Amino acid sequence: DLHSFPTRRSSDLFVINDYVLAPVTKHLRDKDPSATIVFSFRTPFLYGMEQSLYKSDVNFFIGSILSADIITFHRRSDLNNFIDTIKRYYSCSVNDMSNDKARVNVNDRVILLYVVPMGNNKKYRRLLLKTNDCKAFKKNIKREFSRKIIISSVSRFEESKGMEYEITLIDTLLSRYPEFLERVVFLRYYYISQQKYKTAEYVKFHEKYLYNVDKINKRHQRDSWIPIVVHENKLTDEEVAGLFSATNIILLTPIADGFNHLGLEAIFSHRVAPVQLLLSDIGLSDYLRGFKAAARVVDRDVETLAEMIKSKKIIQFIDFMRLSTSGSNLSSEKWVNKILHEAIAFTKQ
């Protein structure tokens, strides 16, 4: 409760890790001018938005974030975009530019901008593979879709996650390559919060999505086989590991996303035969090699997907060095510690 915010010590440190809490940054600064405040972007900065913003939005959103001492991003491109934006609306100077850092002076305040991608716990993901729930989930999928090439995707049910694009891709693939009929199956898992079910437009979009899935299935189905199988339920970590370990190809084609851990979780869920990834321009793609890039142009991505299905040689590996030097090294704990280290150093300046 910010209204009853007590007097704090000058050594207090606050880390805000969600863009919807951006206004809180300004409230904290007003309540405790001497605190060290870190704001972390979980999503791309202004991706796909108009370059010209309403002045009220600038003051409310960006102005509040500029109350922080340290602002972190997943990608260098997001940091650059942030600098270009504040230059349009504020008098500022940029100093000490490096691969992963920059210092900006805005309204006589020095703010550290820092690129540090959110990590993922490889050890934890590998331990999930040993659980009975994971093994059972994988076994059921393999039994139900025996001898099929399994393509999968999982996320919240959001238009920005590229869900309509995915089914369009599968539909076009089967129309263009009829030899894939009965050979492939697309498993789509998603979850919807109860709050979203109270929004009419959201429900309408969900109904439209299911209608389109049914239409595509009726167009291509053969006997008991249908190409797209959707499940509306939130998977546990064990079930996600089971799904990915049973999967041959993972589709991650959102319109815009932050780091997106699913690509790493998919790789960590395979001990022997690496999974193939088709990724759109997400944060993870800056730190990973061996994947196929999705252009989000159906004609091009269909050909890429067909090539992946036909391919017998899979090369998939993590570029550990880039992740290590950027401060993440695929560990969520190291990601937090890296930010805290910078914040503590900032308080000593």
CSV table of C-alpha atoms in Angstrom, one decimal:
chain,number,residue,atom,x,y,z
A,1,ASP,CA,0.0,0.0,0.0
A,2,LEU,CA,1.9,3.0,-1.3
A,3,HIS,CA,-0.3,5.5,0.5
A,4,SER,CA,0.8,4.1,3.9
A,5,PHE,CA,4.4,3.7,2.8
A,6,PRO,CA,6.6,4.1,5.9
A,7,THR,CA,9.8,6.1,6.1
A,8,ARG,CA,12.6,3.9,4.8
A,9,ARG,CA,16.3,3.7,5.2
A,10,SER,CA,18.6,5.3,2.6
A,11,SER,CA,20.0,1.9,1.8
A,12,ASP,CA,16.7,0.4,0.6
A,13,LEU,CA,16.6,-1.3,-2.7
A,14,PHE,CA,13.5,-2.0,-4.8
A,15,VAL,CA,13.3,-4.2,-7.9
A,16,ILE,CA,10.2,-3.9,-10.1
A,17,ASN,CA,9.9,-6.7,-12.6
A,18,ASP,CA,6.8,-6.0,-14.6
A,19,TYR,CA,5.9,-3.3,-17.1
A,20,VAL,CA,2.3,-3.0,-15.7
A,21,LEU,CA,3.9,-1.7,-12.5
A,22,ALA,CA,5.7,1.1,-14.3
A,23,PRO,CA,3.8,3.9,-12.4
A,24,VAL,CA,4.9,2.4,-9.1
A,25,THR,CA,8.4,3.5,-9.9
A,26,LYS,CA,7.5,7.2,-9.6
A,27,HIS,CA,5.4,6.6,-6.4
A,28,LEU,CA,8.4,4.8,-4.8
A,29,ARG,CA,10.7,7.7,-5.8
A,30,ASP,CA,8.3,10.3,-4.4
A,31,LYS,CA,8.0,8.3,-1.1
A,32,ASP,CA,11.7,7.5,-0.8
A,33,PRO,CA,14.0,9.9,-2.8
A,34,SER,CA,17.1,8.2,-1.6
A,35,ALA,CA,16.2,4.6,-2.4
A,36,THR,CA,17.8,2.6,-5.2
A,37,ILE,CA,15.2,1.5,-7.7
A,38,VAL,CA,15.6,-1.1,-10.5
A,39,PHE,CA,13.0,-1.4,-13.2
A,40,SER,CA,13.2,-4.5,-15.5
A,41,PHE,CA,11.4,-4.7,-18.8
A,42,ARG,CA,9.9,-8.2,-19.3
A,43,THR,CA,8.7,-7.3,-22.8
A,44,PRO,CA,10.2,-5.5,-25.8
A,45,PHE,CA,10.2,-1.8,-25.4
A,46,LEU,CA,7.4,-0.1,-27.6
A,47,TYR,CA,7.6,-3.0,-30.1
A,48,GLY,CA,5.1,-2.3,-32.9
A,49,MET,CA,3.8,0.9,-31.4
A,50,GLU,CA,3.5,4.2,-33.1
A,51,GLN,CA,6.6,6.3,-32.8
A,52,SER,CA,4.6,9.3,-31.7
A,53,LEU,CA,3.1,9.0,-28.3
A,54,TYR,CA,0.6,11.1,-26.5
A,55,LYS,CA,2.2,13.5,-24.1
A,56,SER,CA,0.2,12.1,-21.2
A,57,ASP,CA,1.4,8.6,-22.0
A,58,VAL,CA,5.0,9.8,-22.0
A,59,ASN,CA,4.7,11.4,-18.6
A,60,PHE,CA,2.7,8.6,-17.1
A,61,PHE,CA,4.7,5.6,-18.5
A,62,ILE,CA,8.2,6.7,-19.6
A,63,GLY,CA,8.5,9.5,-17.1
A,64,SER,CA,7.7,7.1,-14.2
A,65,ILE,CA,10.3,4.6,-15.4
A,66,LEU,CA,12.9,7.4,-15.6
A,67,SER,CA,12.5,7.6,-11.8
A,68,ALA,CA,14.5,4.4,-11.5
A,69,ASP,CA,18.3,4.3,-11.1
A,70,ILE,CA,18.8,1.2,-13.2
A,71,ILE,CA,16.6,0.0,-16.1
A,72,THR,CA,17.3,-3.5,-17.5
A,73,PHE,CA,16.4,-5.0,-20.9
A,74,HIS,CA,16.6,-8.5,-22.4
A,75,ARG,CA,18.2,-7.3,-25.7
A,76,ARG,CA,20.5,-4.6,-26.9
A,77,SER,CA,17.9,-3.5,-29.5
A,78,ASP,CA,15.4,-2.7,-26.7
A,79,LEU,CA,18.0,-0.6,-25.0
A,80,ASN,CA,18.7,1.3,-28.2
A,81,ASN,CA,15.0,1.8,-28.8
A,82,PHE,CA,14.6,3.2,-25.3
A,83,ILE,CA,17.4,5.7,-25.8
A,84,ASP,CA,15.9,6.8,-29.1
A,85,THR,CA,12.5,7.3,-27.5
A,86,ILE,CA,13.7,9.4,-24.5
A,87,LYS,CA,15.8,11.5,-26.9
A,88,ARG,CA,12.6,12.5,-28.7
A,89,TYR,CA,10.8,13.6,-25.5
A,90,TYR,CA,13.5,14.7,-23.1
A,91,SER,CA,16.7,16.6,-23.0
A,92,CYS,CA,19.3,14.0,-22.3
A,93,SER,CA,22.9,12.9,-23.0
A,94,VAL,CA,24.2,9.3,-23.4
A,95,ASN,CA,27.6,8.3,-22.0
A,96,ASP,CA,29.7,5.2,-21.4
A,97,MET,CA,28.2,3.1,-24.1
A,98,SER,CA,29.3,-0.5,-24.2
A,99,ASN,CA,27.9,-3.8,-25.5
A,100,ASP,CA,25.6,-4.2,-22.5
A,101,LYS,CA,25.5,-0.9,-20.7
A,102,ALA,CA,24.9,2.8,-21.2
A,103,ARG,CA,24.5,5.8,-18.9
A,104,VAL,CA,21.9,8.5,-19.7
A,105,ASN,CA,21.6,11.8,-18.0
A,106,VAL,CA,17.9,12.9,-18.0
A,107,ASN,CA,16.8,16.0,-16.0
A,108,ASP,CA,20.2,16.0,-14.2
A,109,ARG,CA,19.7,12.3,-13.1
A,110,VAL,CA,22.1,9.6,-14.2
A,111,ILE,CA,20.4,6.3,-15.0
A,112,LEU,CA,22.2,3.1,-15.8
A,113,LEU,CA,20.7,1.1,-18.8
A,114,TYR,CA,21.7,-2.5,-18.6
A,115,VAL,CA,21.2,-5.5,-21.0
A,116,VAL,CA,20.9,-8.7,-19.0
A,117,PRO,CA,18.6,-11.4,-20.4
A,118,MET,CA,16.4,-13.4,-18.0
A,119,GLY,CA,17.9,-16.7,-17.2
A,120,ASN,CA,16.5,-20.2,-16.9
A,121,ASN,CA,17.4,-23.0,-14.5
A,122,LYS,CA,18.9,-25.8,-16.6
A,123,LYS,CA,19.4,-28.1,-13.6
A,124,TYR,CA,15.8,-27.8,-12.6
A,125,ARG,CA,14.5,-28.5,-16.1
A,126,ARG,CA,16.7,-31.6,-16.3
A,127,LEU,CA,15.4,-32.9,-12.9
A,128,LEU,CA,11.8,-32.6,-14.2
A,129,LEU,CA,12.6,-35.3,-16.8
A,130,LYS,CA,13.1,-37.8,-14.0
A,131,THR,CA,9.7,-37.2,-12.4
A,132,ASN,CA,6.8,-39.7,-12.8
A,133,ASP,CA,4.4,-37.0,-14.0
A,134,CYS,CA,6.8,-36.0,-16.8
A,135,LYS,CA,7.4,-39.6,-17.9
A,136,ALA,CA,3.7,-40.4,-17.9
A,137,PHE,CA,2.8,-37.3,-19.9
A,138,LYS,CA,5.4,-38.0,-22.5
A,139,LYS,CA,4.4,-41.7,-22.7
A,140,ASN,CA,0.7,-40.8,-23.3
A,141,ILE,CA,1.6,-38.4,-26.1
A,142,LYS,CA,3.9,-40.9,-27.7
A,143,ARG,CA,1.3,-43.6,-27.5
A,144,GLU,CA,-1.5,-41.4,-28.9
A,145,PHE,CA,0.5,-40.0,-31.7
A,146,SER,CA,2.7,-43.0,-32.4
A,147,ARG,CA,5.0,-42.7,-35.5
A,148,LYS,CA,3.9,-39.1,-36.0
A,149,ILE,CA,6.1,-36.0,-36.3
A,150,ILE,CA,5.0,-33.9,-33.4
A,151,ILE,CA,4.9,-30.1,-33.7
A,152,SER,CA,3.9,-28.3,-30.5
A,153,SER,CA,3.5,-24.9,-28.9
A,154,VAL,CA,2.3,-23.7,-25.5
A,155,SER,CA,1.5,-20.3,-24.1
A,156,ARG,CA,-1.2,-18.1,-22.6
A,157,PHE,CA,-4.1,-17.6,-25.0
A,158,GLU,CA,-3.2,-14.2,-26.5
A,159,GLU,CA,-3.4,-12.8,-30.0
A,160,SER,CA,0.2,-11.5,-29.6
A,161,LYS,CA,1.4,-15.1,-29.1
A,162,GLY,CA,0.8,-15.8,-32.8
A,163,MET,CA,-1.8,-18.5,-32.3
A,164,GLU,CA,-3.8,-17.7,-35.5
A,165,TYR,CA,-0.5,-17.6,-37.4
A,166,GLU,CA,0.4,-21.0,-36.2
A,167,ILE,CA,-2.7,-22.7,-37.5
A,168,THR,CA,-2.5,-20.8,-40.8
A,169,LEU,CA,1.0,-22.2,-41.1
A,170,ILE,CA,-0.1,-25.7,-40.5
A,171,ASP,CA,-3.1,-25.4,-42.9
A,172,THR,CA,-0.9,-24.0,-45.7
A,173,LEU,CA,1.8,-26.7,-45.0
A,174,LEU,CA,-0.7,-29.5,-45.5
A,175,SER,CA,-2.3,-27.9,-48.6
A,176,ARG,CA,1.1,-27.4,-50.2
A,177,TYR,CA,2.6,-30.7,-49.1
A,178,PRO,CA,-0.1,-33.4,-49.1
A,179,GLU,CA,2.6,-36.0,-48.4
A,180,PHE,CA,2.6,-34.7,-44.8
A,181,LEU,CA,-1.0,-35.7,-44.3
A,182,GLU,CA,-1.3,-38.2,-41.5
A,183,ARG,CA,2.4,-37.9,-40.9
A,184,VAL,CA,2.4,-34.7,-38.7
A,185,VAL,CA,0.3,-33.4,-35.8
A,186,PHE,CA,0.3,-30.0,-34.2
A,187,LEU,CA,-0.4,-30.0,-30.4
A,188,ARG,CA,-1.4,-26.6,-29.1
A,189,TYR,CA,-1.7,-26.1,-25.4
A,190,TYR,CA,-2.9,-22.8,-24.0
A,191,TYR,CA,-4.6,-21.4,-20.9
A,192,ILE,CA,-7.0,-18.6,-20.2
A,193,SER,CA,-7.5,-16.8,-16.9
A,194,GLN,CA,-10.9,-16.5,-15.5
A,195,GLN,CA,-10.6,-12.8,-15.7
A,196,LYS,CA,-10.2,-12.9,-19.4
A,197,TYR,CA,-13.4,-14.9,-19.7
A,198,LYS,CA,-15.2,-11.9,-18.4
A,199,THR,CA,-14.1,-9.9,-21.5
A,200,ALA,CA,-16.5,-10.1,-24.4
A,201,GLU,CA,-13.9,-9.4,-27.1
A,202,TYR,CA,-11.5,-12.0,-25.6
A,203,VAL,CA,-14.2,-14.7,-25.6
A,204,LYS,CA,-15.1,-13.7,-29.2
A,205,PHE,CA,-11.5,-14.2,-30.3
A,206,HIS,CA,-11.3,-17.6,-28.5
A,207,GLU,CA,-14.5,-18.8,-30.3
A,208,LYS,CA,-13.1,-17.6,-33.6
A,209,TYR,CA,-9.9,-19.5,-33.0
A,210,LEU,CA,-11.7,-22.7,-32.2
A,211,TYR,CA,-13.9,-22.3,-35.3
A,212,ASN,CA,-10.8,-21.9,-37.5
A,213,VAL,CA,-9.1,-24.9,-35.9
A,214,ASP,CA,-12.2,-27.0,-36.6
A,215,LYS,CA,-12.4,-25.8,-40.2
A,216,ILE,CA,-8.8,-26.7,-40.9
A,217,ASN,CA,-9.2,-30.1,-39.3
A,218,LYS,CA,-12.3,-30.9,-41.4
A,219,ARG,CA,-10.4,-29.8,-44.5
A,220,HIS,CA,-7.5,-32.2,-44.0
A,221,GLN,CA,-8.7,-35.0,-41.7
A,222,ARG,CA,-8.3,-38.6,-42.7
A,223,ASP,CA,-10.2,-41.3,-40.9
A,224,SER,CA,-9.4,-40.8,-37.2
A,225,TRP,CA,-6.4,-38.4,-37.8
A,226,ILE,CA,-6.8,-34.6,-37.5
A,227,PRO,CA,-3.8,-32.3,-37.9
A,228,ILE,CA,-4.4,-29.9,-35.0
A,229,VAL,CA,-5.2,-30.9,-31.5
A,230,VAL,CA,-5.8,-28.1,-29.0
A,231,HIS,CA,-5.9,-28.4,-25.2
A,232,GLU,CA,-7.2,-25.6,-23.0
A,233,ASN,CA,-5.4,-26.2,-19.7
A,234,LYS,CA,-2.4,-24.8,-17.8
A,235,LEU,CA,0.4,-27.4,-17.8
A,236,THR,CA,2.5,-28.1,-14.8
A,237,ASP,CA,6.3,-27.8,-15.2
A,238,GLU,CA,6.5,-31.6,-15.3
A,239,GLU,CA,3.9,-31.7,-18.1
A,240,VAL,CA,5.7,-29.0,-20.1
A,241,ALA,CA,8.9,-31.1,-19.8
A,242,GLY,CA,7.0,-34.2,-20.9
A,243,LEU,CA,5.4,-32.4,-23.9
A,244,PHE,CA,8.7,-30.9,-25.1
A,245,SER,CA,10.6,-34.2,-24.7
A,246,ALA,CA,8.0,-35.9,-26.9
A,247,THR,CA,8.1,-33.1,-29.5
A,248,ASN,CA,10.1,-33.0,-32.7
A,249,ILE,CA,9.6,-29.3,-33.6
A,250,ILE,CA,8.6,-26.4,-31.4
A,251,LEU,CA,6.8,-23.4,-32.9
A,252,LEU,CA,7.5,-20.0,-31.1
A,253,THR,CA,6.2,-17.4,-33.5
A,254,PRO,CA,4.7,-14.5,-31.3
A,255,ILE,CA,4.2,-11.1,-32.8
A,256,ALA,CA,6.2,-9.6,-29.9
A,257,ASP,CA,7.6,-11.2,-26.8
A,258,GLY,CA,10.2,-10.7,-24.1
A,259,PHE,CA,12.9,-13.3,-23.6
A,260,ASN,CA,10.6,-16.3,-24.0
A,261,HIS,CA,11.9,-19.2,-21.9
A,262,LEU,CA,10.1,-21.9,-23.8
A,263,GLY,CA,12.9,-22.3,-26.3
A,264,LEU,CA,15.4,-23.1,-23.6
A,265,GLU,CA,13.0,-25.3,-21.7
A,266,ALA,CA,12.4,-27.3,-24.9
A,267,ILE,CA,16.2,-27.8,-25.4
A,268,PHE,CA,16.7,-28.7,-21.8
A,269,SER,CA,13.9,-31.3,-22.1
A,270,HIS,CA,15.9,-33.4,-24.6
A,271,ARG,CA,18.9,-35.4,-23.4
A,272,VAL,CA,19.7,-37.2,-26.6
A,273,ALA,CA,17.8,-36.1,-29.7
A,274,PRO,CA,17.8,-32.3,-29.8
A,275,VAL,CA,14.5,-30.6,-30.6
A,276,GLN,CA,14.2,-28.2,-33.6
A,277,LEU,CA,13.0,-24.7,-33.0
A,278,LEU,CA,11.2,-22.3,-35.4
A,279,LEU,CA,11.5,-18.9,-33.7
A,280,SER,CA,10.3,-15.4,-34.6
A,281,ASP,CA,12.2,-12.3,-33.5
A,282,ILE,CA,12.1,-12.8,-29.7
A,283,GLY,CA,14.7,-12.1,-27.0
A,284,LEU,CA,16.0,-15.7,-26.9
A,285,SER,CA,17.0,-15.5,-30.6
A,286,ASP,CA,19.8,-13.1,-29.8
A,287,TYR,CA,21.5,-15.7,-27.6
A,288,LEU,CA,20.8,-19.0,-29.4
A,289,ARG,CA,22.3,-20.6,-32.4
A,290,GLY,CA,21.1,-23.6,-34.4
A,291,PHE,CA,17.4,-22.6,-34.7
A,292,LYS,CA,15.4,-21.7,-37.8
A,293,ALA,CA,14.3,-18.1,-38.0
A,294,ALA,CA,10.6,-17.5,-38.7
A,295,ALA,CA,9.9,-14.5,-40.9
A,296,ARG,CA,6.2,-14.4,-40.0
A,297,VAL,CA,5.5,-14.5,-43.7
A,298,VAL,CA,3.4,-17.7,-44.4
A,299,ASP,CA,4.9,-18.6,-47.8
A,300,ARG,CA,8.5,-18.4,-46.4
A,301,ASP,CA,7.8,-20.1,-43.1
A,302,VAL,CA,5.9,-22.9,-44.7
A,303,GLU,CA,9.0,-23.8,-46.7
A,304,THR,CA,11.2,-23.6,-43.6
A,305,LEU,CA,8.8,-25.8,-41.7
A,306,ALA,CA,8.7,-28.3,-44.5
A,307,GLU,CA,12.5,-28.4,-44.6
A,308,MET,CA,12.6,-29.1,-40.8
A,309,ILE,CA,10.1,-31.9,-41.2
A,310,LYS,CA,12.2,-33.5,-43.9
A,311,SER,CA,15.5,-32.9,-42.2
A,312,LYS,CA,17.3,-35.9,-40.7
A,313,LYS,CA,20.2,-33.9,-39.3
A,314,ILE,CA,19.4,-31.7,-36.4
A,315,ILE,CA,22.0,-29.2,-35.1
A,316,GLN,CA,20.9,-27.5,-32.0
A,317,PHE,CA,23.1,-26.0,-29.4
A,318,ILE,CA,23.2,-23.1,-26.9
A,319,ASP,CA,25.7,-20.3,-27.4
A,320,PHE,CA,26.8,-20.4,-23.8
A,321,MET,CA,29.6,-17.9,-24.2
A,322,ARG,CA,27.3,-15.0,-25.3
A,323,LEU,CA,24.8,-15.8,-22.5
A,324,SER,CA,27.7,-16.0,-19.9
A,325,THR,CA,29.2,-12.6,-20.9
A,326,SER,CA,25.8,-11.0,-20.9
A,327,GLY,CA,25.3,-12.0,-17.3
A,328,SER,CA,22.7,-14.7,-17.5
A,329,ASN,CA,24.4,-18.0,-18.2
A,330,LEU,CA,21.0,-19.6,-18.4
A,331,SER,CA,20.4,-19.3,-14.6
A,332,SER,CA,17.5,-17.3,-13.2
A,333,GLU,CA,19.4,-17.0,-9.9
A,334,LYS,CA,22.4,-15.5,-11.7
A,335,TRP,CA,20.1,-13.1,-13.6
A,336,VAL,CA,18.8,-11.7,-10.3
A,337,ASN,CA,22.2,-11.6,-8.7
A,338,LYS,CA,23.7,-9.8,-11.7
A,339,ILE,CA,21.1,-7.1,-11.4
A,340,LEU,CA,21.5,-6.9,-7.6
A,341,HIS,CA,25.3,-6.6,-8.0
A,342,GLU,CA,24.9,-3.6,-10.3
A,343,ALA,CA,22.3,-2.1,-7.9
A,344,ILE,CA,24.5,-2.4,-4.9
A,345,ALA,CA,27.5,-1.0,-6.8
A,346,PHE,CA,25.2,1.9,-7.8
A,347,THR,CA,24.4,2.7,-4.1
A,348,LYS,CA,28.0,3.0,-3.3
A,349,GLN,CA,28.7,5.6,-5.9
